[in-house]
PDB file of C-alpha atoms and ligand atoms in Angstrom:
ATOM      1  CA  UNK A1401      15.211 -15.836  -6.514  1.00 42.00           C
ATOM      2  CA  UNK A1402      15.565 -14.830  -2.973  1.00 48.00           C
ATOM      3  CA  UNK A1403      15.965 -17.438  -0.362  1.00 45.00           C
ATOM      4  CA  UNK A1404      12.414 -17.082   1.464  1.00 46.00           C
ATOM      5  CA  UNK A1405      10.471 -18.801  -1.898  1.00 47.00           C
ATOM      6  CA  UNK A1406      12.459 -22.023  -1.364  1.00 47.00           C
ATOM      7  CA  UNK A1407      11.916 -22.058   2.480  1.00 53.00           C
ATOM      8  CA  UNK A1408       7.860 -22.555   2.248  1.00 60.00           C
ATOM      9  CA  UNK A1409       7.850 -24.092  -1.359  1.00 58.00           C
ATOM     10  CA  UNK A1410       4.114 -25.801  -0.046  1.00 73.00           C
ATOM     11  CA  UNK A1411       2.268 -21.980   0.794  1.00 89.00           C
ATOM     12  CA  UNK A1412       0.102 -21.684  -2.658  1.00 91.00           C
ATOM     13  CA  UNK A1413      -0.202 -17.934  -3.452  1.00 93.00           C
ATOM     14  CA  UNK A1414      -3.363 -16.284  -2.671  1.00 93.00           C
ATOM     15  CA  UNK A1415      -4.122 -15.680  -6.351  1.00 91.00           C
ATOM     16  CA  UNK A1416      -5.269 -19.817  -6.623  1.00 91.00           C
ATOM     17  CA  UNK A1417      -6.979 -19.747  -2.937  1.00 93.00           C
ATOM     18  CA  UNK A1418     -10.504 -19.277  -2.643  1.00 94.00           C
ATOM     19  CA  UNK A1419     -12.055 -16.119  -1.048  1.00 95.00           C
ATOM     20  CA  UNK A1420     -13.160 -18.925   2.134  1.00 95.00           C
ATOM     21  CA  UNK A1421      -9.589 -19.951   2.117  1.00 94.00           C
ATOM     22  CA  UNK A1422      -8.325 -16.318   2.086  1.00 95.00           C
ATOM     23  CA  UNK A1423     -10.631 -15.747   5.290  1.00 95.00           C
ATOM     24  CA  UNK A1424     -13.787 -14.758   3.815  1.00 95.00           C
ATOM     25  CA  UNK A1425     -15.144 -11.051   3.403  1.00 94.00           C
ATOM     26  CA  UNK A1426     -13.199  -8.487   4.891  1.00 95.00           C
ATOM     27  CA  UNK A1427     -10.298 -10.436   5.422  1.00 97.00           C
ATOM     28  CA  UNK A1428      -6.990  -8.470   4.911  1.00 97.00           C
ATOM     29  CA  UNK A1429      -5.754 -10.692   2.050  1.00 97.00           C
ATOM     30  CA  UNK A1430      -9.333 -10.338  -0.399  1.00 97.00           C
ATOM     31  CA  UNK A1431      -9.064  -6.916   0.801  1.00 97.00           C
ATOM     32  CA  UNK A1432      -5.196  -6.847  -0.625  1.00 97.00           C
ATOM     33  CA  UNK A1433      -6.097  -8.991  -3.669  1.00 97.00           C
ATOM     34  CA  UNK A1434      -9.280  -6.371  -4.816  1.00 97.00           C
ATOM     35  CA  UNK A1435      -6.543  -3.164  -4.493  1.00 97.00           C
ATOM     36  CA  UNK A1436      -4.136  -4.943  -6.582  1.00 98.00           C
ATOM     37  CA  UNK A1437      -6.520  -6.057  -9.763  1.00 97.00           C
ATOM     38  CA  UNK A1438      -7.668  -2.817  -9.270  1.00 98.00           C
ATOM     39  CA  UNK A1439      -3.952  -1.392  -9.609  1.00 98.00           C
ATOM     40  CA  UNK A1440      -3.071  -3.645 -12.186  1.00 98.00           C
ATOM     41  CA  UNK A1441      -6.389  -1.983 -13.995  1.00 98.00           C
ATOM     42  CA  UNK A1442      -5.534   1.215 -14.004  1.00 98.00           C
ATOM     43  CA  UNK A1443      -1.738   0.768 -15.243  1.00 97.00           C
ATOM     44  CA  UNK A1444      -2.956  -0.581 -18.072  1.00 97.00           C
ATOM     45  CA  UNK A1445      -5.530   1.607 -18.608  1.00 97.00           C
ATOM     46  CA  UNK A1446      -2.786   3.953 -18.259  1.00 95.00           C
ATOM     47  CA  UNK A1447      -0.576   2.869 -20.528  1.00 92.00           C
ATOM     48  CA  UNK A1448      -3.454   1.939 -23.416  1.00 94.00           C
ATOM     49  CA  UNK A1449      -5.040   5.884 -22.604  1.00 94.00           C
ATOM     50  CA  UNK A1450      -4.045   8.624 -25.459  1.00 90.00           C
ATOM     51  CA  UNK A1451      -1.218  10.433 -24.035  1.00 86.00           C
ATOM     52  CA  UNK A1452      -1.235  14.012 -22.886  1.00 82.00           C
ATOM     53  CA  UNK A1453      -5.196  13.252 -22.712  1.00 88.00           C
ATOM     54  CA  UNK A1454      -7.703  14.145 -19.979  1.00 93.00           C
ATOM     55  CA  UNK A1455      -8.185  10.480 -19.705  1.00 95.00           C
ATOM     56  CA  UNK A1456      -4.918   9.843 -18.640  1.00 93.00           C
ATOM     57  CA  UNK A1457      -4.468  12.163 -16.330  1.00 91.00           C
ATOM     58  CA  UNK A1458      -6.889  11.151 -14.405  1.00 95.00           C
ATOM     59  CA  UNK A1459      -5.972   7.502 -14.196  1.00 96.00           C
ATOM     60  CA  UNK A1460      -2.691   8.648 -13.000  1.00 94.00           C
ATOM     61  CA  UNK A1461      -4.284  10.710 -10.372  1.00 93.00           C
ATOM     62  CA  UNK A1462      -6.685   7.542  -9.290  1.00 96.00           C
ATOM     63  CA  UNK A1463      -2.818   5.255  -9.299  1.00 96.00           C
ATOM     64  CA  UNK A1464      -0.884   7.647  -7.274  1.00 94.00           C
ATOM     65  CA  UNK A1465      -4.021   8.023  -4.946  1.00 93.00           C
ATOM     66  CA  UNK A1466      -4.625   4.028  -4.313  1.00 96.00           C
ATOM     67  CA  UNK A1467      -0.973   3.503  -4.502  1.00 95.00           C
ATOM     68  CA  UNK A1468       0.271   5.482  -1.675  1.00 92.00           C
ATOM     69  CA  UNK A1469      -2.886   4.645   0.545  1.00 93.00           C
ATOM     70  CA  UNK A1470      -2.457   0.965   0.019  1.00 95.00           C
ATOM     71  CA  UNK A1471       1.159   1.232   0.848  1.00 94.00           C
ATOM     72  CA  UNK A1472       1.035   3.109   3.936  1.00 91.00           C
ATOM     73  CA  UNK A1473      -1.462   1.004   5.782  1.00 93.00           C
ATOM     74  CA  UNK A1474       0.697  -1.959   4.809  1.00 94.00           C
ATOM     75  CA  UNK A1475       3.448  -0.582   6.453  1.00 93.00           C
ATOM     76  CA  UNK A1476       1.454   0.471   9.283  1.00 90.00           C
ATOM     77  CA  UNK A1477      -0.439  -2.158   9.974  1.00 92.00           C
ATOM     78  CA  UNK A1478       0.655  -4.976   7.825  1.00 94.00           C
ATOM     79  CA  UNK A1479       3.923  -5.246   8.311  1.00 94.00           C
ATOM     80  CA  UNK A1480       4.282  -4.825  11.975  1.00 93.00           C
ATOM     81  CA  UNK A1481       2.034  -8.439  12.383  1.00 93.00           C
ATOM     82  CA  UNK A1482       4.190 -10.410   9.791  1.00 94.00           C
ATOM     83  CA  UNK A1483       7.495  -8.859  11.852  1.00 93.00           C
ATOM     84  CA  UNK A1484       5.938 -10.642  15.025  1.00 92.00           C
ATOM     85  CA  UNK A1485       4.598 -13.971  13.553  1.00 92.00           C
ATOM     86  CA  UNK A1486       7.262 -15.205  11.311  1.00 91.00           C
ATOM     87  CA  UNK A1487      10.549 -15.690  12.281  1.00 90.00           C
ATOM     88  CA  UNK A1488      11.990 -14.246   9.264  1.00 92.00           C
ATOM     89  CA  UNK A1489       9.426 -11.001   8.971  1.00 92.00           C
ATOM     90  CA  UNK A1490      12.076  -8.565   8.831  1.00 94.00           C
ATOM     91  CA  UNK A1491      13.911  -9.932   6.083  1.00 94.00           C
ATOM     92  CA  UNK A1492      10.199 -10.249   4.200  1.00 93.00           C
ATOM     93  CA  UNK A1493       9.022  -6.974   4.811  1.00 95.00           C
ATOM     94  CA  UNK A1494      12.508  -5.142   4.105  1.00 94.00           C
ATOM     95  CA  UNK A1495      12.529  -6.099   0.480  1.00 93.00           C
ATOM     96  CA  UNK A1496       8.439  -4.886  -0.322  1.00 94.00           C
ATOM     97  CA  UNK A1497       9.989  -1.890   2.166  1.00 93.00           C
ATOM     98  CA  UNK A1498      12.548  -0.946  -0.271  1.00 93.00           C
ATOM     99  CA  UNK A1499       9.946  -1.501  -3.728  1.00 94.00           C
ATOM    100  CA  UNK A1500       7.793   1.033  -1.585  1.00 93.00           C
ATOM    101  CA  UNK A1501      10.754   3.530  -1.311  1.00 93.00           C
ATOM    102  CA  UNK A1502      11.602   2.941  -5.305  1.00 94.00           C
ATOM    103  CA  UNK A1503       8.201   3.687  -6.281  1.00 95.00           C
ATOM    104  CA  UNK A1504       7.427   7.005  -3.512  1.00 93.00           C
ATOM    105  CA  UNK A1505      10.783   8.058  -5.415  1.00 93.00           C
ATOM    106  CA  UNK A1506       9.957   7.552  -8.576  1.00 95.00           C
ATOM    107  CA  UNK A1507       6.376   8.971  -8.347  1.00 93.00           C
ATOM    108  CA  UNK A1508       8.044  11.784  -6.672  1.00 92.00           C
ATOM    109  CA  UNK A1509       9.894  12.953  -9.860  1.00 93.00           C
ATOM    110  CA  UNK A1510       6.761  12.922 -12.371  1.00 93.00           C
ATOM    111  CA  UNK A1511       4.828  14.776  -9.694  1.00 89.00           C
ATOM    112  CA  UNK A1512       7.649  17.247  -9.404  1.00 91.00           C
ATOM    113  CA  UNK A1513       8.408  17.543 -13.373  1.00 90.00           C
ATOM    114  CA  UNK A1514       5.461  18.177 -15.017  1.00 84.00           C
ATOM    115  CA  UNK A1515       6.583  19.423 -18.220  1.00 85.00           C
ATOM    116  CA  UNK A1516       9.666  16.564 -18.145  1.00 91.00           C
ATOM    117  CA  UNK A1517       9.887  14.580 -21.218  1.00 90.00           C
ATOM    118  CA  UNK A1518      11.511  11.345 -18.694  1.00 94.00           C
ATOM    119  CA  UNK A1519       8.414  11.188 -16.776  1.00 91.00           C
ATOM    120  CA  UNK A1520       6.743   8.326 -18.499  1.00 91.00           C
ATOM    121  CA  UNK A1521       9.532   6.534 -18.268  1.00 95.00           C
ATOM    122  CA  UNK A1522       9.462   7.218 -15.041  1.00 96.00           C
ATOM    123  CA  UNK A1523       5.811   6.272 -14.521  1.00 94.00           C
ATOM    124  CA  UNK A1524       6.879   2.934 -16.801  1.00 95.00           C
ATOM    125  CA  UNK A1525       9.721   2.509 -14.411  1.00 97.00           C
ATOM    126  CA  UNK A1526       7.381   2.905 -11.153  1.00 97.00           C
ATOM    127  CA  UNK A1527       4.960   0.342 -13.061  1.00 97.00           C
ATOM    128  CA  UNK A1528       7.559  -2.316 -13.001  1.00 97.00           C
ATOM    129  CA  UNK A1529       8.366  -2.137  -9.313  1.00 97.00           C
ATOM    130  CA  UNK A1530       4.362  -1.973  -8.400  1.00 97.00           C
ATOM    131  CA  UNK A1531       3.789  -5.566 -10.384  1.00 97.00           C
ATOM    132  CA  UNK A1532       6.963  -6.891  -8.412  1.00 97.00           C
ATOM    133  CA  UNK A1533       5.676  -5.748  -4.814  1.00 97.00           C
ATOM    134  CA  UNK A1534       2.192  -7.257  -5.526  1.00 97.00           C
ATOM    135  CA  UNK A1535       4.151 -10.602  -6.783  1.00 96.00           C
ATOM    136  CA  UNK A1536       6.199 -10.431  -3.580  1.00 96.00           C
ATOM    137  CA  UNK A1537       3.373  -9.939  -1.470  1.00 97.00           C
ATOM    138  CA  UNK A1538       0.791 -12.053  -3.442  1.00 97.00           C
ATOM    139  CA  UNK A1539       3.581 -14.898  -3.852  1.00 95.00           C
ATOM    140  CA  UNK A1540       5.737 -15.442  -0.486  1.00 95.00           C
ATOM    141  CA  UNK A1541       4.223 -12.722   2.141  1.00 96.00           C
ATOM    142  CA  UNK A1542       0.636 -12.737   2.309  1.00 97.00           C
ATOM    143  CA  UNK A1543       0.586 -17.049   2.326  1.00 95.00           C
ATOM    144  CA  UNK A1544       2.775 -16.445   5.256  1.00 95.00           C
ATOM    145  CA  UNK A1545       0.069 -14.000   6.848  1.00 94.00           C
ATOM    146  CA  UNK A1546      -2.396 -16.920   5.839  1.00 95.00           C
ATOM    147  CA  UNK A1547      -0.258 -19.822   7.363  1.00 94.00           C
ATOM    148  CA  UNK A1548       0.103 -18.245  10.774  1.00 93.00           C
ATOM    149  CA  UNK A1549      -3.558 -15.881  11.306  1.00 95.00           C
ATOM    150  CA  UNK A1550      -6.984 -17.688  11.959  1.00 95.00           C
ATOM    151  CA  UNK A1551      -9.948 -16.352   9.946  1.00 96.00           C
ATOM    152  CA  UNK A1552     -11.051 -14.468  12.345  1.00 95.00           C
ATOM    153  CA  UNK A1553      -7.423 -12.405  12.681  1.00 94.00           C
ATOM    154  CA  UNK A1554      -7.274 -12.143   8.879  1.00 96.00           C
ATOM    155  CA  UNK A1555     -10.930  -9.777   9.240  1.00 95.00           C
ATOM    156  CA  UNK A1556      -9.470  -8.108  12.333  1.00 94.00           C
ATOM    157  CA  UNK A1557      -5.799  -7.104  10.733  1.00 94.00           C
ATOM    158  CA  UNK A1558      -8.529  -6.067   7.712  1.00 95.00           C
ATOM    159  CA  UNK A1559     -10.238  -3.760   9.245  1.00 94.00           C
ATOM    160  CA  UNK A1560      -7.681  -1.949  10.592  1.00 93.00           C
ATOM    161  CA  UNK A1561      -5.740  -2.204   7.242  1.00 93.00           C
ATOM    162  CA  UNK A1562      -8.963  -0.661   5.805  1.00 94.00           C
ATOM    163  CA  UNK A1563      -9.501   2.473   8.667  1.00 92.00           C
ATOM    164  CA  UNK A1564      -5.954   3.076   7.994  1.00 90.00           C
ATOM    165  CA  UNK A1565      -6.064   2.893   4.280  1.00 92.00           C
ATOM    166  CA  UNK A1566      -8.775   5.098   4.172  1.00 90.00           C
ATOM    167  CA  UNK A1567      -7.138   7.826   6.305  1.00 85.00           C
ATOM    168  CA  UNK A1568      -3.540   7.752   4.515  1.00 83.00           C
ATOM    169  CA  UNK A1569      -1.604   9.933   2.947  1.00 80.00           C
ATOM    170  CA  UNK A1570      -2.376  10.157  -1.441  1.00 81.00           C
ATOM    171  CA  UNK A1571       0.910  11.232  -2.420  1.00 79.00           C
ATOM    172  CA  UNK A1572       4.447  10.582  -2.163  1.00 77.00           C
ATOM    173  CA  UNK A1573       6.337  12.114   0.629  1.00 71.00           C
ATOM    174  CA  UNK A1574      10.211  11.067   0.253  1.00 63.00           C
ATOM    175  CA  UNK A1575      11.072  11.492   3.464  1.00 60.00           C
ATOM    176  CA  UNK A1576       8.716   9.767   5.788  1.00 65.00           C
ATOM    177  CA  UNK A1577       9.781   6.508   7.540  1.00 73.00           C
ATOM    178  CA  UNK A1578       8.399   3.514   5.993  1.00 79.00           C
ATOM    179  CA  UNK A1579       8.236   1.887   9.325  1.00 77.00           C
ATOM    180  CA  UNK A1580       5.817   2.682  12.615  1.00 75.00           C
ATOM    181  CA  UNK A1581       6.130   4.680  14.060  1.00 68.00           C
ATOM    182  CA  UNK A1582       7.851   7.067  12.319  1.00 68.00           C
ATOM    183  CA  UNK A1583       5.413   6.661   9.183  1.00 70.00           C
ATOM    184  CA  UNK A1584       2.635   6.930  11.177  1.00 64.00           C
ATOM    185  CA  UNK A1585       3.396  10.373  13.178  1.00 60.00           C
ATOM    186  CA  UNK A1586       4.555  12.161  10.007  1.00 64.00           C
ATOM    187  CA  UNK A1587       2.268  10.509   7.252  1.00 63.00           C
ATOM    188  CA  UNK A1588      -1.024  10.768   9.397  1.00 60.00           C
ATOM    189  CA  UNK A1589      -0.670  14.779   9.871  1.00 57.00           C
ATOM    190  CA  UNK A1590       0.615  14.815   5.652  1.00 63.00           C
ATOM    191  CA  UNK A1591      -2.570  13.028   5.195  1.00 67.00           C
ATOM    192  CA  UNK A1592      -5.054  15.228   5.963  1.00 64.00           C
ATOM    193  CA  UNK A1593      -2.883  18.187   4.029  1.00 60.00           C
ATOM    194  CA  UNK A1594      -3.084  15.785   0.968  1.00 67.00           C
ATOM    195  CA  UNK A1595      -6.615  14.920   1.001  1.00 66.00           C
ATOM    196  CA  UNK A1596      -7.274  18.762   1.157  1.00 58.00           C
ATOM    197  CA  UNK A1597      -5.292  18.862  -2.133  1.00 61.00           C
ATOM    198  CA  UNK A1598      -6.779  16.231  -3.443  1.00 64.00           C
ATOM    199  CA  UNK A1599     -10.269  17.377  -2.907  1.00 56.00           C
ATOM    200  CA  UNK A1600      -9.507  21.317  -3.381  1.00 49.00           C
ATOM    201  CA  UNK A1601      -6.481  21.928  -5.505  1.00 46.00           C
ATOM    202  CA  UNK A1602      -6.412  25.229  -5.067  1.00 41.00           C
ATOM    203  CA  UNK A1603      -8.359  26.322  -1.606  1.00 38.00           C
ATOM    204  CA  UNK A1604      -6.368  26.661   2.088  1.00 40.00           C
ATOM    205  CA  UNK A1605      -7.955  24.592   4.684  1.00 43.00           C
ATOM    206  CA  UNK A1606     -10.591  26.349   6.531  1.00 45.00           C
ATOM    207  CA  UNK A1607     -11.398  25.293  10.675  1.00 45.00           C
ATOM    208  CA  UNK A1608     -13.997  22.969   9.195  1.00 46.00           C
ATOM    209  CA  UNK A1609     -11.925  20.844   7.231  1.00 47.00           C
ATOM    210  CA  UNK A1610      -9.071  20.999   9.692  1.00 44.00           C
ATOM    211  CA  UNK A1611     -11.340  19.442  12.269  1.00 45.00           C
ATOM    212  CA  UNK A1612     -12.277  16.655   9.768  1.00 48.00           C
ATOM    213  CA  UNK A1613      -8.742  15.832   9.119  1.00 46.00           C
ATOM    214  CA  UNK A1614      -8.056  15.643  13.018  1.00 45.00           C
ATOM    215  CA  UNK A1615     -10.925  13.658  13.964  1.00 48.00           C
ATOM    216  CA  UNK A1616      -9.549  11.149  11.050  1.00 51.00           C
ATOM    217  CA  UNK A1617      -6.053  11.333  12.913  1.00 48.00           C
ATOM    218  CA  UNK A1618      -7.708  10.487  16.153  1.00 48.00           C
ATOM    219  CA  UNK A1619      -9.411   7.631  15.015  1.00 48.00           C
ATOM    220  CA  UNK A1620      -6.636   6.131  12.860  1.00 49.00           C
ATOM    221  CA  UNK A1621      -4.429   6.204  15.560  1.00 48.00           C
ATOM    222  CA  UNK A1622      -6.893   4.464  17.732  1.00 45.00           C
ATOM    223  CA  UNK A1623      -7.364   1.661  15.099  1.00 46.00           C
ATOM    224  CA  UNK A1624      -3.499   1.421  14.627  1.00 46.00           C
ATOM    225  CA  UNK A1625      -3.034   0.853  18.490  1.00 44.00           C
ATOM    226  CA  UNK A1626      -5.973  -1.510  19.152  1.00 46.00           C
ATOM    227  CA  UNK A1627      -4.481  -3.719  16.189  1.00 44.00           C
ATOM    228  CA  UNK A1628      -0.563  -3.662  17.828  1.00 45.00           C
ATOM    229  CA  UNK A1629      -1.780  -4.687  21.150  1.00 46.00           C
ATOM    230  CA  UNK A1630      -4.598  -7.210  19.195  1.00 47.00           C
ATOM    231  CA  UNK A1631      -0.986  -8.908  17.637  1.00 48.00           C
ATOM    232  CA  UNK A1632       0.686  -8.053  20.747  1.00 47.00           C
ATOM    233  CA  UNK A1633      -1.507 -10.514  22.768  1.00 47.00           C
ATOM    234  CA  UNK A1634      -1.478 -13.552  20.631  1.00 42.00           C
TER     235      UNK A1634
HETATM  236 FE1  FE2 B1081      -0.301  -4.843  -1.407  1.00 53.68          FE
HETATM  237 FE1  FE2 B1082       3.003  -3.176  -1.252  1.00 53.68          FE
END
């Protein structure tokens, strides 16, 4: 067990708290908590769906999609506040950094192999390091969020964690930084291509959609800077 659990043995993790305790609706941490049932939901649905079925397919679509969304803004927005209000933030966030790499990787190869006869082993593998980074967070680095944000921060780090979330990039993309703002200037522009492909597998982006994709960029980055200078100030 790494060091960090025994430092703040009292911080209960935010599956016991109370959604008052975890800052009410639309704080970051119910926000967090309703993205992980709902990943835990569809790995199992996953793994109970007849393989090689429609079915399955599509929950692995829906994964990959909330996975990589819920990641990025993390790292975008999350992160960066738990860097500047605990003392040992960059320890923290460098180990649910490095889960995030494993599982981009991993979800990488299946993507990339479709006919491979590894990739559920694969997926299984990915699985495994998605329950440990929502343990990690759940556990030791959202309490810590709790311990040092009022209520009213938690909602404010929420929305942003939402705008961004909802403007991310749905697939894996190797070799984008997993920090600011590196992730943010390549995975922003990658989001708009994936969202494209998510929506039209097959069509090129006409001026229309381009414009939709920008005007997402423009706002997103908006949000992300408002929330830095919102932590910035405290
Ligand atoms: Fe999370
Ligand atoms: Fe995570």
């Amino acid at each position: 067990m790494p060091a960090h659990h025994e430092q703040h043995p009292a911080l209960p993790p935010v599956s016991r708290q109370s959604p008052a305790e975890l800052g009410g609706p639309g704080s970051v941490l119910l926000r967090q908590r309703r993205d992980h049932a709902e990943l835990d939901r569809l790995m199992n649905a996953h793994r109970a769906a007849a393989p090689g079925g429609p079915e399955r397919d599509r929950l692995w679509h829906d994964f990959v999609r909330l996975v990589f969304s819920h990641a990025f803004a993390e790292e975008t927005v999350l992160w960066p506040v738990l860097r500047r209000v605990a003392p040992d933030g960059e320890e923290l966030t460098a180990r649910v950094e490095e889960e995030h790499q494993a599982v981009n990787d991993l979800l990488a190869r299946v993507e990339k192999a479709p006919g491979d006869p590894r990739r559920q082993e694969w997926a299984e593998e990915a699985f495994r390091f998605v329950r440990e980074d929502i343990r990690d967070e759940e556990d030791v680095l959202l309490p810590r969020l709790r311990a040092t944000l009022d209520d009213r921060q938690l909602r404010r780090v929420g929305a942003a964690w939402e705008a961004v979330r909802l403007s991310a990039p749905t697939h894996p993309h190797p070799a984008v930084s997993r920090r600011p703002p590196g992730n943010a200037l390549a995975g922003i522009p990658l989001s708009g291509f994936d969202r494209l492909r998510d929506r039209f597998p097959t069509a090129g982006p006409t001026a229309r959609r381009t414009a939709l994709a920008l005007g997402a960029l423009a706002a997103t980055g908006a949000v992300v800077l408002g929330a830095r200078r919102t932590s910035r100030r405290r």
